[in-house]
PDB file of C-alpha atoms in Angstrom:
ATOM      1  CA  UNK A   1      31.704   2.474  -4.381  1.00 52.00           C
ATOM      2  CA  UNK A   2      29.308   2.022  -7.413  1.00 55.00           C
ATOM      3  CA  UNK A   3      27.190  -0.406  -5.102  1.00 56.00           C
ATOM      4  CA  UNK A   4      27.144   2.503  -2.469  1.00 75.00           C
ATOM      5  CA  UNK A   5      26.106   5.054  -4.864  1.00 78.00           C
ATOM      6  CA  UNK A   6      23.196   3.135  -6.357  1.00 78.00           C
ATOM      7  CA  UNK A   7      22.202   2.032  -2.813  1.00 84.00           C
ATOM      8  CA  UNK A   8      21.907   5.816  -1.925  1.00 86.00           C
ATOM      9  CA  UNK A   9      20.003   6.589  -5.111  1.00 88.00           C
ATOM     10  CA  UNK A  10      17.689   3.733  -4.324  1.00 88.00           C
ATOM     11  CA  UNK A  11      17.017   5.020  -0.836  1.00 88.00           C
ATOM     12  CA  UNK A  12      16.339   8.342  -2.034  1.00 90.00           C
ATOM     13  CA  UNK A  13      13.968   6.786  -4.665  1.00 91.00           C
ATOM     14  CA  UNK A  14      12.141   4.927  -1.929  1.00 90.00           C
ATOM     15  CA  UNK A  15      11.575   8.391  -0.121  1.00 89.00           C
ATOM     16  CA  UNK A  16      10.504  10.513  -3.135  1.00 91.00           C
ATOM     17  CA  UNK A  17       8.813   7.742  -5.078  1.00 90.00           C
ATOM     18  CA  UNK A  18       6.835   6.171  -2.369  1.00 89.00           C
ATOM     19  CA  UNK A  19       5.745   9.684  -0.902  1.00 91.00           C
ATOM     20  CA  UNK A  20       4.664  10.972  -4.250  1.00 93.00           C
ATOM     21  CA  UNK A  21       2.623   7.757  -4.807  1.00 92.00           C
ATOM     22  CA  UNK A  22       0.561   8.325  -1.727  1.00 89.00           C
ATOM     23  CA  UNK A  23       0.271  12.161  -2.664  1.00 93.00           C
ATOM     24  CA  UNK A  24      -1.301  11.053  -6.195  1.00 95.00           C
ATOM     25  CA  UNK A  25      -3.395   8.209  -4.513  1.00 92.00           C
ATOM     26  CA  UNK A  26      -4.915  10.963  -2.176  1.00 90.00           C
ATOM     27  CA  UNK A  27      -5.852  13.307  -4.849  1.00 94.00           C
ATOM     28  CA  UNK A  28      -7.662  10.561  -6.619  1.00 94.00           C
ATOM     29  CA  UNK A  29      -9.446   9.349  -3.581  1.00 90.00           C
ATOM     30  CA  UNK A  30     -10.519  12.890  -2.683  1.00 90.00           C
ATOM     31  CA  UNK A  31     -11.824  13.345  -6.434  1.00 92.00           C
ATOM     32  CA  UNK A  32     -13.866   9.971  -5.867  1.00 91.00           C
ATOM     33  CA  UNK A  33     -13.804   8.085  -2.670  1.00 84.00           C
ATOM     34  CA  UNK A  34     -14.845   4.932  -4.798  1.00 86.00           C
ATOM     35  CA  UNK A  35     -12.080   5.257  -7.406  1.00 90.00           C
ATOM     36  CA  UNK A  36      -9.820   2.540  -5.455  1.00 86.00           C
ATOM     37  CA  UNK A  37     -11.208  -0.405  -7.584  1.00 89.00           C
ATOM     38  CA  UNK A  38     -10.332   1.543 -10.713  1.00 93.00           C
ATOM     39  CA  UNK A  39      -6.943   2.432  -9.471  1.00 93.00           C
ATOM     40  CA  UNK A  40      -6.365  -1.296  -8.547  1.00 89.00           C
ATOM     41  CA  UNK A  41      -7.419  -2.340 -12.288  1.00 93.00           C
ATOM     42  CA  UNK A  42      -5.142  -0.081 -13.907  1.00 94.00           C
ATOM     43  CA  UNK A  43      -2.290  -0.931 -11.730  1.00 89.00           C
ATOM     44  CA  UNK A  44      -2.604  -4.709 -12.488  1.00 87.00           C
ATOM     45  CA  UNK A  45      -3.061  -3.724 -16.281  1.00 90.00           C
ATOM     46  CA  UNK A  46       0.318  -1.876 -16.183  1.00 91.00           C
ATOM     47  CA  UNK A  47       2.146  -4.714 -14.338  1.00 85.00           C
ATOM     48  CA  UNK A  48       0.673  -7.140 -16.844  1.00 84.00           C
ATOM     49  CA  UNK A  49       2.025  -5.196 -19.857  1.00 87.00           C
ATOM     50  CA  UNK A  50       5.544  -4.334 -18.318  1.00 85.00           C
ATOM     51  CA  UNK A  51       6.028  -8.027 -17.482  1.00 80.00           C
ATOM     52  CA  UNK A  52       4.847  -9.395 -20.887  1.00 80.00           C
ATOM     53  CA  UNK A  53       7.233  -6.869 -22.753  1.00 82.00           C
ATOM     54  CA  UNK A  54      10.279  -6.666 -20.300  1.00 78.00           C
ATOM     55  CA  UNK A  55      10.455  -9.907 -18.209  1.00 73.00           C
ATOM     56  CA  UNK A  56       8.316 -12.671 -20.397  1.00 73.00           C
ATOM     57  CA  UNK A  57       9.557 -10.988 -23.678  1.00 72.00           C
ATOM     58  CA  UNK A  58       6.242 -12.362 -25.206  1.00 69.00           C
ATOM     59  CA  UNK A  59       6.483 -15.848 -24.085  1.00 68.00           C
ATOM     60  CA  UNK A  60      10.413 -16.104 -25.044  1.00 71.00           C
ATOM     61  CA  UNK A  61      11.657 -16.125 -21.176  1.00 72.00           C
ATOM     62  CA  UNK A  62      11.566 -19.390 -19.059  1.00 71.00           C
ATOM     63  CA  UNK A  63       9.446 -19.246 -16.121  1.00 66.00           C
ATOM     64  CA  UNK A  64      11.509 -19.682 -13.174  1.00 66.00           C
ATOM     65  CA  UNK A  65       8.273 -19.744 -10.233  1.00 65.00           C
ATOM     66  CA  UNK A  66       6.091 -22.789 -10.587  1.00 72.00           C
ATOM     67  CA  UNK A  67       2.914 -21.813 -12.274  1.00 71.00           C
ATOM     68  CA  UNK A  68       0.680 -22.893  -9.300  1.00 75.00           C
ATOM     69  CA  UNK A  69       2.562 -20.922  -6.658  1.00 70.00           C
ATOM     70  CA  UNK A  70       2.644 -17.949  -9.035  1.00 71.00           C
ATOM     71  CA  UNK A  71      -1.336 -18.002  -9.333  1.00 75.00           C
ATOM     72  CA  UNK A  72      -1.566 -18.219  -5.711  1.00 75.00           C
ATOM     73  CA  UNK A  73       0.479 -15.227  -5.062  1.00 72.00           C
ATOM     74  CA  UNK A  74      -0.924 -13.227  -7.752  1.00 74.00           C
ATOM     75  CA  UNK A  75      -4.536 -13.912  -6.592  1.00 77.00           C
ATOM     76  CA  UNK A  76      -3.570 -13.079  -3.093  1.00 75.00           C
ATOM     77  CA  UNK A  77      -1.819  -9.668  -4.193  1.00 73.00           C
ATOM     78  CA  UNK A  78      -5.124  -8.998  -5.984  1.00 79.00           C
ATOM     79  CA  UNK A  79      -7.194  -9.620  -2.776  1.00 79.00           C
ATOM     80  CA  UNK A  80      -4.783  -7.499  -0.537  1.00 76.00           C
ATOM     81  CA  UNK A  81      -4.868  -4.566  -3.125  1.00 78.00           C
ATOM     82  CA  UNK A  82      -8.586  -4.499  -3.383  1.00 81.00           C
ATOM     83  CA  UNK A  83      -9.246  -4.782   0.499  1.00 80.00           C
ATOM     84  CA  UNK A  84      -6.758  -2.280   1.137  1.00 77.00           C
ATOM     85  CA  UNK A  85      -8.251   0.430  -1.268  1.00 76.00           C
ATOM     86  CA  UNK A  86     -11.822  -0.532  -0.304  1.00 76.00           C
ATOM     87  CA  UNK A  87     -11.003   0.566   3.237  1.00 75.00           C
ATOM     88  CA  UNK A  88     -10.443   4.166   2.027  1.00 73.00           C
ATOM     89  CA  UNK A  89     -14.120   3.992   0.881  1.00 72.00           C
ATOM     90  CA  UNK A  90     -15.316   2.987   4.514  1.00 70.00           C
ATOM     91  CA  UNK A  91     -14.709   6.480   6.226  1.00 66.00           C
ATOM     92  CA  UNK A  92     -11.078   5.406   6.840  1.00 71.00           C
ATOM     93  CA  UNK A  93      -8.939   8.524   6.549  1.00 74.00           C
ATOM     94  CA  UNK A  94      -5.411   8.409   4.910  1.00 75.00           C
ATOM     95  CA  UNK A  95      -3.567   9.194   8.116  1.00 72.00           C
ATOM     96  CA  UNK A  96      -5.283   6.135   9.851  1.00 73.00           C
ATOM     97  CA  UNK A  97      -4.618   4.113   6.608  1.00 73.00           C
ATOM     98  CA  UNK A  98      -1.058   4.717   6.958  1.00 73.00           C
ATOM     99  CA  UNK A  99      -0.636   4.189  10.766  1.00 70.00           C
ATOM    100  CA  UNK A 100      -2.669   0.766  10.408  1.00 70.00           C
ATOM    101  CA  UNK A 101      -0.466  -0.586   7.603  1.00 66.00           C
ATOM    102  CA  UNK A 102       2.426   0.026  10.036  1.00 62.00           C
ATOM    103  CA  UNK A 103       0.735  -3.043  11.931  1.00 62.00           C
ATOM    104  CA  UNK A 104       2.496  -5.544   9.755  1.00 62.00           C
ATOM    105  CA  UNK A 105       4.925  -6.054  12.662  1.00 63.00           C
ATOM    106  CA  UNK A 106       2.091  -7.422  14.690  1.00 67.00           C
ATOM    107  CA  UNK A 107       0.857  -9.692  11.864  1.00 65.00           C
ATOM    108  CA  UNK A 108       4.400 -10.985  11.435  1.00 66.00           C
ATOM    109  CA  UNK A 109       4.788 -11.971  15.008  1.00 72.00           C
ATOM    110  CA  UNK A 110       1.540 -13.445  15.403  1.00 71.00           C
ATOM    111  CA  UNK A 111       1.708 -15.552  12.174  1.00 67.00           C
ATOM    112  CA  UNK A 112       5.264 -16.439  13.362  1.00 72.00           C
ATOM    113  CA  UNK A 113       4.176 -17.703  16.574  1.00 77.00           C
ATOM    114  CA  UNK A 114       1.043 -19.374  15.395  1.00 73.00           C
ATOM    115  CA  UNK A 115       1.718 -20.894  12.127  1.00 67.00           C
ATOM    116  CA  UNK A 116       5.515 -21.149  11.945  1.00 68.00           C
ATOM    117  CA  UNK A 117       5.888 -21.979  15.793  1.00 76.00           C
ATOM    118  CA  UNK A 118       8.647 -19.720  16.266  1.00 77.00           C
ATOM    119  CA  UNK A 119       9.767 -18.090  19.565  1.00 80.00           C
ATOM    120  CA  UNK A 120      10.837 -14.421  19.936  1.00 78.00           C
ATOM    121  CA  UNK A 121      12.746 -12.514  22.600  1.00 84.00           C
ATOM    122  CA  UNK A 122      10.677 -10.347  24.821  1.00 85.00           C
ATOM    123  CA  UNK A 123      11.818  -7.110  23.231  1.00 83.00           C
ATOM    124  CA  UNK A 124       9.910  -8.241  20.151  1.00 79.00           C
ATOM    125  CA  UNK A 125       6.479  -8.640  22.146  1.00 82.00           C
ATOM    126  CA  UNK A 126       7.226  -5.106  23.759  1.00 85.00           C
ATOM    127  CA  UNK A 127       7.571  -3.620  20.428  1.00 81.00           C
ATOM    128  CA  UNK A 128       4.437  -5.135  19.141  1.00 77.00           C
ATOM    129  CA  UNK A 129       2.532  -4.005  22.128  1.00 81.00           C
ATOM    130  CA  UNK A 130       3.665  -0.563  21.341  1.00 84.00           C
ATOM    131  CA  UNK A 131       2.606  -0.958  17.651  1.00 77.00           C
ATOM    132  CA  UNK A 132      -0.886  -2.454  18.740  1.00 77.00           C
ATOM    133  CA  UNK A 133      -1.473   0.318  21.495  1.00 82.00           C
ATOM    134  CA  UNK A 134      -0.471   3.078  18.897  1.00 80.00           C
ATOM    135  CA  UNK A 135      -2.908   1.636  16.273  1.00 73.00           C
ATOM    136  CA  UNK A 136      -5.792   1.241  18.768  1.00 75.00           C
ATOM    137  CA  UNK A 137      -5.258   4.774  19.860  1.00 80.00           C
ATOM    138  CA  UNK A 138      -5.390   6.165  16.464  1.00 75.00           C
ATOM    139  CA  UNK A 139      -8.541   4.273  15.905  1.00 69.00           C
ATOM    140  CA  UNK A 140     -10.400   5.716  18.776  1.00 72.00           C
ATOM    141  CA  UNK A 141      -9.278   9.006  17.912  1.00 73.00           C
ATOM    142  CA  UNK A 142     -10.343   8.521  14.394  1.00 64.00           C
ATOM    143  CA  UNK A 143     -13.772   7.134  15.502  1.00 59.00           C
ATOM    144  CA  UNK A 144     -14.344  10.266  17.562  1.00 57.00           C
ATOM    145  CA  UNK A 145     -13.263  13.082  15.101  1.00 53.00           C
ATOM    146  CA  UNK A 146     -14.258  13.455  11.483  1.00 47.00           C
ATOM    147  CA  UNK A 147     -10.941  14.575   9.370  1.00 44.00           C
ATOM    148  CA  UNK A 148     -12.584  16.853   7.090  1.00 46.00           C
ATOM    149  CA  UNK A 149     -14.685  18.653   9.830  1.00 44.00           C
ATOM    150  CA  UNK A 150     -13.506  21.660  11.870  1.00 42.00           C
ATOM    151  CA  UNK A 151     -15.531  20.463  14.758  1.00 40.00           C
ATOM    152  CA  UNK A 152     -15.945  17.166  16.425  1.00 39.00           C
ATOM    153  CA  UNK A 153     -18.471  14.958  14.549  1.00 44.00           C
ATOM    154  CA  UNK A 154     -19.634  11.370  15.079  1.00 47.00           C
ATOM    155  CA  UNK A 155     -18.408   8.751  12.401  1.00 48.00           C
ATOM    156  CA  UNK A 156     -20.298   6.024  11.217  1.00 53.00           C
ATOM    157  CA  UNK A 157     -19.095   3.544  13.755  1.00 54.00           C
ATOM    158  CA  UNK A 158     -20.382   0.310  11.642  1.00 60.00           C
ATOM    159  CA  UNK A 159     -18.937   1.926   8.416  1.00 61.00           C
ATOM    160  CA  UNK A 160     -15.639   2.457  10.377  1.00 56.00           C
ATOM    161  CA  UNK A 161     -15.293  -1.008  11.732  1.00 64.00           C
ATOM    162  CA  UNK A 162     -15.964  -2.510   8.129  1.00 65.00           C
ATOM    163  CA  UNK A 163     -12.904  -0.139   7.088  1.00 62.00           C
ATOM    164  CA  UNK A 164     -10.848  -1.463   9.801  1.00 64.00           C
ATOM    165  CA  UNK A 165     -11.760  -5.189   9.319  1.00 69.00           C
ATOM    166  CA  UNK A 166     -10.842  -4.893   5.606  1.00 65.00           C
ATOM    167  CA  UNK A 167      -7.396  -3.377   6.678  1.00 63.00           C
ATOM    168  CA  UNK A 168      -6.772  -6.235   9.172  1.00 67.00           C
ATOM    169  CA  UNK A 169      -7.769  -9.103   6.603  1.00 61.00           C
ATOM    170  CA  UNK A 170      -5.390  -7.378   3.985  1.00 57.00           C
ATOM    171  CA  UNK A 171      -2.444  -7.249   6.782  1.00 60.00           C
ATOM    172  CA  UNK A 172      -2.650 -10.544   7.691  1.00 59.00           C
ATOM    173  CA  UNK A 173      -3.147 -12.177   3.986  1.00 56.00           C
ATOM    174  CA  UNK A 174       0.013 -10.067   3.057  1.00 53.00           C
ATOM    175  CA  UNK A 175       2.110 -11.624   5.638  1.00 50.00           C
ATOM    176  CA  UNK A 176       0.755 -15.070   5.283  1.00 51.00           C
ATOM    177  CA  UNK A 177       1.987 -15.347   1.719  1.00 49.00           C
ATOM    178  CA  UNK A 178       4.861 -12.595   2.025  1.00 47.00           C
ATOM    179  CA  UNK A 179       3.150 -10.766  -0.952  1.00 44.00           C
ATOM    180  CA  UNK A 180       4.932  -7.958  -2.858  1.00 44.00           C
ATOM    181  CA  UNK A 181       4.243  -6.476  -6.290  1.00 44.00           C
ATOM    182  CA  UNK A 182       5.329  -9.191  -8.676  1.00 50.00           C
ATOM    183  CA  UNK A 183       6.137  -8.132 -12.123  1.00 51.00           C
ATOM    184  CA  UNK A 184       4.895 -10.543 -14.921  1.00 55.00           C
ATOM    185  CA  UNK A 185       2.247 -11.338 -17.594  1.00 56.00           C
ATOM    186  CA  UNK A 186       0.710 -13.522 -15.063  1.00 61.00           C
ATOM    187  CA  UNK A 187      -1.125 -10.566 -13.634  1.00 68.00           C
ATOM    188  CA  UNK A 188      -3.724 -11.108 -16.356  1.00 75.00           C
ATOM    189  CA  UNK A 189      -5.127 -13.962 -14.105  1.00 77.00           C
ATOM    190  CA  UNK A 190      -7.085 -11.870 -11.880  1.00 81.00           C
ATOM    191  CA  UNK A 191      -7.997  -9.448 -14.636  1.00 84.00           C
ATOM    192  CA  UNK A 192     -11.510 -11.116 -15.315  1.00 86.00           C
ATOM    193  CA  UNK A 193     -12.439 -10.765 -11.808  1.00 84.00           C
ATOM    194  CA  UNK A 194     -12.797  -7.017 -12.181  1.00 89.00           C
ATOM    195  CA  UNK A 195     -15.981  -7.574 -14.245  1.00 91.00           C
ATOM    196  CA  UNK A 196     -17.542  -8.011 -10.988  1.00 87.00           C
ATOM    197  CA  UNK A 197     -16.631  -4.251 -10.135  1.00 88.00           C
ATOM    198  CA  UNK A 198     -17.140  -3.033 -13.620  1.00 92.00           C
ATOM    199  CA  UNK A 199     -19.908  -0.549 -12.669  1.00 93.00           C
ATOM    200  CA  UNK A 200     -17.761   1.150 -10.090  1.00 91.00           C
ATOM    201  CA  UNK A 201     -14.641   1.237 -12.633  1.00 94.00           C
ATOM    202  CA  UNK A 202     -16.688   2.796 -15.455  1.00 95.00           C
ATOM    203  CA  UNK A 203     -18.475   5.223 -13.327  1.00 95.00           C
ATOM    204  CA  UNK A 204     -15.017   6.530 -12.068  1.00 95.00           C
ATOM    205  CA  UNK A 205     -13.655   6.695 -15.550  1.00 96.00           C
ATOM    206  CA  UNK A 206     -16.190   9.116 -16.139  1.00 95.00           C
ATOM    207  CA  UNK A 207     -15.218  10.991 -13.106  1.00 95.00           C
ATOM    208  CA  UNK A 208     -11.758  10.970 -14.483  1.00 96.00           C
ATOM    209  CA  UNK A 209     -12.859  12.210 -17.887  1.00 96.00           C
ATOM    210  CA  UNK A 210     -14.831  15.219 -16.282  1.00 95.00           C
ATOM    211  CA  UNK A 211     -11.790  16.591 -14.521  1.00 95.00           C
ATOM    212  CA  UNK A 212     -10.157  19.850 -15.524  1.00 95.00           C
ATOM    213  CA  UNK A 213      -8.000  19.654 -18.714  1.00 93.00           C
ATOM    214  CA  UNK A 214      -4.221  19.925 -18.145  1.00 92.00           C
ATOM    215  CA  UNK A 215      -1.775  19.852 -21.273  1.00 90.00           C
ATOM    216  CA  UNK A 216      -4.790  18.525 -23.134  1.00 93.00           C
ATOM    217  CA  UNK A 217      -5.366  15.532 -20.781  1.00 95.00           C
ATOM    218  CA  UNK A 218      -7.923  15.309 -17.954  1.00 96.00           C
ATOM    219  CA  UNK A 219      -6.119  16.161 -14.769  1.00 96.00           C
ATOM    220  CA  UNK A 220      -7.069  12.910 -12.845  1.00 96.00           C
ATOM    221  CA  UNK A 221      -5.517  10.721 -15.533  1.00 97.00           C
ATOM    222  CA  UNK A 222      -2.305  12.444 -15.224  1.00 97.00           C
ATOM    223  CA  UNK A 223      -2.431  11.651 -11.453  1.00 97.00           C
ATOM    224  CA  UNK A 224      -3.470   8.106 -11.995  1.00 97.00           C
ATOM    225  CA  UNK A 225      -0.498   7.430 -14.377  1.00 96.00           C
ATOM    226  CA  UNK A 226       1.881   9.148 -12.000  1.00 97.00           C
ATOM    227  CA  UNK A 227       0.609   6.779  -9.226  1.00 95.00           C
ATOM    228  CA  UNK A 228       1.217   3.856 -11.037  1.00 95.00           C
ATOM    229  CA  UNK A 229       4.737   4.780 -12.268  1.00 94.00           C
ATOM    230  CA  UNK A 230       5.602   6.131  -8.905  1.00 94.00           C
ATOM    231  CA  UNK A 231       4.335   2.862  -7.365  1.00 90.00           C
ATOM    232  CA  UNK A 232       6.301   0.557  -9.654  1.00 89.00           C
ATOM    233  CA  UNK A 233       9.609   2.699  -9.098  1.00 91.00           C
ATOM    234  CA  UNK A 234       9.349   2.518  -5.455  1.00 89.00           C
ATOM    235  CA  UNK A 235       8.760  -1.028  -5.065  1.00 84.00           C
ATOM    236  CA  UNK A 236      11.689  -1.569  -7.646  1.00 86.00           C
ATOM    237  CA  UNK A 237      13.998   0.356  -5.229  1.00 89.00           C
ATOM    238  CA  UNK A 238      12.850  -1.574  -2.250  1.00 85.00           C
ATOM    239  CA  UNK A 239      13.663  -4.793  -4.142  1.00 82.00           C
ATOM    240  CA  UNK A 240      17.093  -3.580  -4.862  1.00 85.00           C
ATOM    241  CA  UNK A 241      17.425  -2.429  -1.330  1.00 86.00           C
ATOM    242  CA  UNK A 242      16.684  -5.982   0.211  1.00 79.00           C
ATOM    243  CA  UNK A 243      19.354  -7.246  -2.017  1.00 81.00           C
ATOM    244  CA  UNK A 244      22.212  -5.075  -0.914  1.00 83.00           C
ATOM    245  CA  UNK A 245      21.250  -3.726   2.656  1.00 79.00           C
ATOM    246  CA  UNK A 246      20.224  -5.407   6.049  1.00 67.00           C
ATOM    247  CA  UNK A 247      16.456  -5.786   6.897  1.00 66.00           C
ATOM    248  CA  UNK A 248      17.195  -3.280   9.610  1.00 60.00           C
ATOM    249  CA  UNK A 249      18.046  -0.640   7.241  1.00 72.00           C
ATOM    250  CA  UNK A 250      15.293  -1.484   4.813  1.00 76.00           C
ATOM    251  CA  UNK A 251      12.547  -1.620   7.878  1.00 70.00           C
ATOM    252  CA  UNK A 252      13.910   1.946   9.185  1.00 68.00           C
ATOM    253  CA  UNK A 253      14.002   3.518   5.683  1.00 80.00           C
ATOM    254  CA  UNK A 254      10.500   2.331   5.080  1.00 79.00           C
ATOM    255  CA  UNK A 255       9.289   3.483   8.624  1.00 73.00           C
ATOM    256  CA  UNK A 256      10.758   7.010   7.560  1.00 75.00           C
ATOM    257  CA  UNK A 257       8.964   7.041   4.476  1.00 82.00           C
ATOM    258  CA  UNK A 258       5.941   6.234   6.116  1.00 78.00           C
ATOM    259  CA  UNK A 259       6.376   9.065   8.866  1.00 77.00           C
ATOM    260  CA  UNK A 260       7.140  11.550   5.784  1.00 82.00           C
ATOM    261  CA  UNK A 261       3.959  10.434   4.108  1.00 83.00           C
ATOM    262  CA  UNK A 262       1.796  10.967   7.284  1.00 79.00           C
ATOM    263  CA  UNK A 263       3.355  14.530   7.533  1.00 79.00           C
ATOM    264  CA  UNK A 264       2.210  15.245   3.847  1.00 85.00           C
ATOM    265  CA  UNK A 265      -1.165  14.052   4.226  1.00 82.00           C
ATOM    266  CA  UNK A 266      -1.690  16.096   7.324  1.00 80.00           C
ATOM    267  CA  UNK A 267       0.233  19.402   6.452  1.00 80.00           C
ATOM    268  CA  UNK A 268      -0.508  19.380   2.754  1.00 84.00           C
ATOM    269  CA  UNK A 269      -3.962  17.791   2.770  1.00 84.00           C
ATOM    270  CA  UNK A 270      -5.074  19.260   5.828  1.00 79.00           C
ATOM    271  CA  UNK A 271      -6.353  15.791   7.119  1.00 76.00           C
ATOM    272  CA  UNK A 272      -7.487  16.112  10.916  1.00 74.00           C
ATOM    273  CA  UNK A 273      -4.793  14.935  13.151  1.00 73.00           C
ATOM    274  CA  UNK A 274      -5.304  15.388  17.001  1.00 78.00           C
ATOM    275  CA  UNK A 275      -3.310  14.748  19.758  1.00 81.00           C
ATOM    276  CA  UNK A 276      -4.550  11.509  20.177  1.00 81.00           C
ATOM    277  CA  UNK A 277      -3.453  10.743  16.590  1.00 76.00           C
ATOM    278  CA  UNK A 278       0.218  11.949  17.241  1.00 83.00           C
ATOM    279  CA  UNK A 279       0.399   9.811  20.566  1.00 86.00           C
ATOM    280  CA  UNK A 280      -0.856   6.669  18.485  1.00 81.00           C
ATOM    281  CA  UNK A 281       1.676   7.375  15.585  1.00 80.00           C
ATOM    282  CA  UNK A 282       4.385   7.810  18.143  1.00 85.00           C
ATOM    283  CA  UNK A 283       3.607   4.571  19.453  1.00 85.00           C
ATOM    284  CA  UNK A 284       3.789   2.992  16.287  1.00 80.00           C
ATOM    285  CA  UNK A 285       7.161   4.477  15.443  1.00 80.00           C
ATOM    286  CA  UNK A 286       8.735   3.528  18.727  1.00 85.00           C
ATOM    287  CA  UNK A 287       7.273   0.083  18.383  1.00 80.00           C
ATOM    288  CA  UNK A 288       8.691  -0.311  14.773  1.00 75.00           C
ATOM    289  CA  UNK A 289      12.193   0.957  15.662  1.00 78.00           C
ATOM    290  CA  UNK A 290      12.150  -1.438  18.889  1.00 79.00           C
ATOM    291  CA  UNK A 291      11.262  -4.359  16.694  1.00 73.00           C
ATOM    292  CA  UNK A 292      14.046  -3.506  13.997  1.00 66.00           C
TER     293      UNK A 292
END
């Protein structure tokens, strides 16, 4: 009974935590479309200190994962985080970003066939076709309509293609290495690489500092703190669910979470969502359920 109680709590935490995380991310991106690098930097900094204090206990806990594998996973996580967030600065609206990231099933099946030499039932390929069509339709809709305009407006196609390429790369890397947020002080390893994008981080810190003051703190700093904390809580809850629930249950819950986040992005933030986007989203949703 106690396990079932905590399972329900974890499920509710995934929905509320992950959806809240997307809300705070969109607030930050709307304030500055180039703030993504800064957001990732502070996320890594947070995980580093959290791991150092609560998991590594300042060097007192013995390492379980071999250092070489840990370094690879952390660096790949760094690459995925940066490329995913960079896509938002390439004319990629939040709804398309959410729909495109649902294409993880496509990456999963392709890598399974090509790299692992696995065979899958026809139903899995049908599901992936649905997801691929959904992403394609949503991309076409986004290339025609500008999300912040009341009328049709041509997008910068090269910029859009760059953003889609970044999302595709991040998707493939994520499933090649089965990367998730890993808590630990080894997150200090990629921190020096942020020097390359330090000017962007510094300029966005100035933007944060110049935001309206709320409770004695610039509002955007509150959004950033809430974004980091909700992301941590959300992923912790997903980790717990994977240990007590079937993969089908977790997949359906994450799909529901993405659907709710999409509704929030469209209805609350007013992102343009055309009939084509609806069709694309429906294809992705159906494909995900078929795959599960």
